Coordinates of C-alpha atoms in Angstrom, one line a residue:
M91 CA 88.9 114.0 24.0
T92 CA 88.6 113.2 27.7
N93 CA 86.3 115.4 29.7
V94 CA 87.7 116.5 33.0
A95 CA 85.8 118.5 35.7
V96 CA 87.7 120.0 38.6
I97 CA 85.1 120.7 41.3
Y98 CA 86.1 122.3 44.5
Y99 CA 85.2 124.4 47.5
S100 CA 87.6 127.0 48.9
S101 CA 87.1 129.7 51.5
T102 CA 90.4 131.6 51.5
G103 CA 92.0 130.4 48.3
N104 CA 94.3 127.5 49.1
V105 CA 92.1 124.7 47.6
H106 CA 91.3 127.1 44.7
R107 CA 95.0 127.4 43.9
L108 CA 95.3 123.6 43.8
A109 CA 92.2 123.4 41.7
E110 CA 93.6 125.8 39.2
A111 CA 96.8 123.8 38.9
A112 CA 94.8 120.6 38.5
A113 CA 92.8 122.1 35.7
E114 CA 95.8 123.5 33.9
S115 CA 97.6 120.1 34.1
A116 CA 94.6 118.2 32.8
Q117 CA 94.3 120.6 29.9
K118 CA 98.0 120.2 29.1
A119 CA 97.4 116.4 29.1
G120 CA 94.9 116.9 26.3
A121 CA 91.6 117.0 28.2
D122 CA 88.6 119.3 27.8
V123 CA 88.4 120.9 31.2
R124 CA 85.8 122.6 33.3
L125 CA 86.8 124.4 36.5
R126 CA 83.9 124.7 38.9
K127 CA 83.3 125.9 42.4
V128 CA 80.4 124.7 44.5
V129 CA 77.8 126.9 46.0
E130 CA 78.7 128.8 49.1
L131 CA 76.5 128.0 52.1
A132 CA 78.0 130.3 54.7
P133 CA 76.1 133.5 55.5
E134 CA 77.5 136.8 54.1
S135 CA 78.0 138.0 57.7
A136 CA 80.4 135.2 58.4
I137 CA 82.3 135.7 55.2
A138 CA 82.6 139.5 55.8
Q139 CA 84.2 138.9 59.2
N140 CA 87.2 137.1 57.7
E141 CA 89.3 139.4 55.4
G142 CA 90.9 136.5 53.5
W143 CA 87.5 134.8 52.9
A144 CA 85.8 138.0 51.8
A145 CA 88.7 138.8 49.4
H146 CA 88.7 135.3 47.9
A147 CA 84.9 135.3 47.4
A148 CA 85.2 138.6 45.5
A149 CA 88.2 137.4 43.4
T150 CA 86.4 134.3 42.3
R151 CA 82.9 135.6 41.8
D152 CA 83.0 134.9 38.1
I153 CA 84.0 131.2 38.3
A154 CA 81.0 129.1 37.3
E155 CA 79.2 127.1 40.0
A156 CA 79.2 123.3 39.6
T157 CA 76.0 121.6 38.4
L158 CA 75.0 118.0 38.0
A159 CA 75.4 118.5 34.3
D160 CA 79.1 119.0 34.9
V161 CA 79.3 115.7 36.7
E162 CA 77.4 113.8 34.0
W163 CA 79.6 115.4 31.3
A164 CA 82.9 114.4 32.9
D165 CA 84.8 111.3 32.2
A166 CA 87.1 112.2 35.1
L167 CA 86.5 114.4 38.2
L168 CA 88.9 115.9 40.6
F169 CA 87.3 117.1 43.9
G170 CA 89.0 119.5 46.2
T171 CA 88.0 120.6 49.7
P172 CA 89.6 122.1 52.8
T173 CA 89.3 119.9 55.9
R174 CA 86.7 120.6 58.5
F175 CA 87.5 118.6 61.7
G176 CA 89.1 115.9 59.5
L177 CA 86.1 115.8 57.1
P178 CA 85.2 117.4 53.8
A179 CA 83.7 120.9 54.0
A180 CA 79.9 121.0 54.1
Q181 CA 79.7 123.0 50.9
L182 CA 81.2 120.2 48.8
K183 CA 79.4 117.5 50.7
Q184 CA 76.1 119.2 50.1
F185 CA 76.8 119.2 46.4
L186 CA 77.8 115.5 46.4
D187 CA 74.5 114.8 48.2
T188 CA 72.6 116.1 45.2
T189 CA 74.1 113.4 42.9
G190 CA 71.6 110.8 44.1
G191 CA 69.5 111.0 40.9
L192 CA 72.6 110.4 38.7
W193 CA 73.6 107.5 41.0
F194 CA 70.2 105.9 40.8
Q195 CA 70.3 106.0 37.0
G196 CA 73.8 104.4 37.0
K197 CA 75.4 107.4 35.4
L198 CA 78.2 107.6 37.9
V199 CA 79.5 104.1 37.4
N200 CA 83.1 104.0 36.1
K201 CA 83.6 107.8 36.5
V202 CA 87.3 108.2 37.2
V203 CA 87.7 110.3 40.4
S204 CA 90.5 111.7 42.5
S205 CA 90.6 114.0 45.6
F206 CA 92.7 116.7 47.1
T207 CA 92.7 119.0 50.2
S208 CA 94.3 121.7 52.2
T209 CA 94.6 122.1 56.0
S210 CA 95.8 124.7 58.4
T211 CA 98.4 122.5 60.1
T212 CA 100.7 119.6 59.2
H213 CA 98.6 117.0 60.9
G214 CA 95.3 118.8 60.5
G215 CA 93.4 115.9 58.7
Q216 CA 94.7 115.7 55.2
E217 CA 94.4 111.9 54.9
S218 CA 91.2 111.5 56.9
T219 CA 89.5 114.2 54.7
I220 CA 90.5 112.5 51.5
L221 CA 89.5 109.1 52.7
A222 CA 86.1 110.4 53.9
L223 CA 85.5 112.1 50.6
N224 CA 86.3 109.0 48.7
N225 CA 83.6 107.1 50.6
T226 CA 81.0 108.8 48.3
F227 CA 82.8 107.5 45.2
Y228 CA 82.8 103.9 46.3
H229 CA 79.0 104.2 46.4
W230 CA 79.0 105.6 42.9
G231 CA 80.9 102.6 41.6
A232 CA 83.6 105.1 40.5
I233 CA 87.3 104.3 39.8
I234 CA 89.4 106.1 42.4
V235 CA 92.8 107.2 41.2
P236 CA 95.3 108.2 43.9
P237 CA 98.7 109.8 43.1
G238 CA 100.4 107.1 45.2
F239 CA 104.2 107.3 44.9
A240 CA 104.0 106.9 41.2
D241 CA 106.2 109.9 40.4
P242 CA 109.3 111.4 41.9
V243 CA 107.4 114.5 42.9
Q244 CA 105.6 112.5 45.5
F245 CA 108.9 112.0 47.4
E246 CA 109.9 115.7 47.1
Q247 CA 106.7 117.4 48.3
V248 CA 106.6 119.1 51.6
N249 CA 103.4 117.8 53.1
G250 CA 101.5 115.7 50.7
N251 CA 100.6 112.1 50.8
P252 CA 99.8 109.1 48.5
Y253 CA 96.0 109.5 49.0
G254 CA 95.8 112.9 47.2
A255 CA 97.6 116.2 46.9
S256 CA 97.4 118.4 50.0
S257 CA 98.8 121.6 51.3
V258 CA 99.3 123.3 54.7
S259 CA 98.2 126.9 54.7
G260 CA 99.4 128.0 58.2
N261 CA 96.2 130.0 58.1
Q262 CA 97.5 132.1 55.3
A263 CA 95.3 132.8 52.4
G264 CA 96.5 131.3 49.1
N265 CA 99.6 129.8 50.7
V266 CA 100.4 126.7 48.6
H267 CA 103.9 125.4 48.4
P268 CA 105.3 124.8 44.8
D269 CA 105.9 121.1 45.7
N270 CA 102.2 120.8 46.4
L271 CA 101.3 122.5 43.1
A272 CA 103.6 120.0 41.3
S273 CA 101.9 117.1 43.2
I274 CA 98.4 118.1 42.1
A275 CA 99.6 118.6 38.6
F276 CA 100.9 115.1 38.5
Q277 CA 97.7 113.8 40.1
A278 CA 95.5 115.5 37.5
R279 CA 97.7 114.2 34.7
R280 CA 97.5 110.7 36.1
T281 CA 93.8 110.9 36.5
T282 CA 93.4 112.2 33.0
D283 CA 95.6 109.5 31.6
V284 CA 93.7 106.7 33.4
A285 CA 90.4 108.1 32.2
S286 CA 91.6 108.3 28.6
A287 CA 92.9 104.7 28.7
L288 CA 89.7 103.5 30.2
H289 CA 87.7 105.2 27.6
R290 CA 89.8 103.7 24.8
G291 CA 89.5 100.3 26.4
F292 CA 85.7 100.5 26.6
Q293 CA 85.5 101.6 22.9
A294 CA 87.7 98.6 21.9
A295 CA 85.7 96.1 23.9

């Protein structure tokens, strides 16, 4: 069985919704799946001032936090983040910065990785966020799997792209279009399939 970890950061729930859809799709594709959120770095006072942020934090308090053991366990990883000025959120970046020990030991080589995001506006940095996030995985020696235009859903989605599934929230908590959920489902399935094929290939070599 292929091990898939979906690791994400979400403040008001949009990336969380995409992450849930990714985990569900990977499970349907036959993977053993872990859904994990990264540690929140923002102070409680900041969270409390935003109703949607506070509500999402309370609703997802029971979701396990990501650890390096989850990264080492996974054959494939899907990482999700909202955009912050066209870049990944600090919370996810901080977690990735802790993977140096695994990188040094060569334990991240040939991990299959894919990325997804959510922004407030249509041109709010979807592509730049995913591209910036993927820079880490080049250093890992990972195999990056984009959705591309490899499925009809990629032509139907409202605001996605071939780099990775993305949604536009319009600053509304949990506002993810069904087309974007279909896109991340395809992306997770494709990532799982590539990881499974790669695993079989290595076993046969």
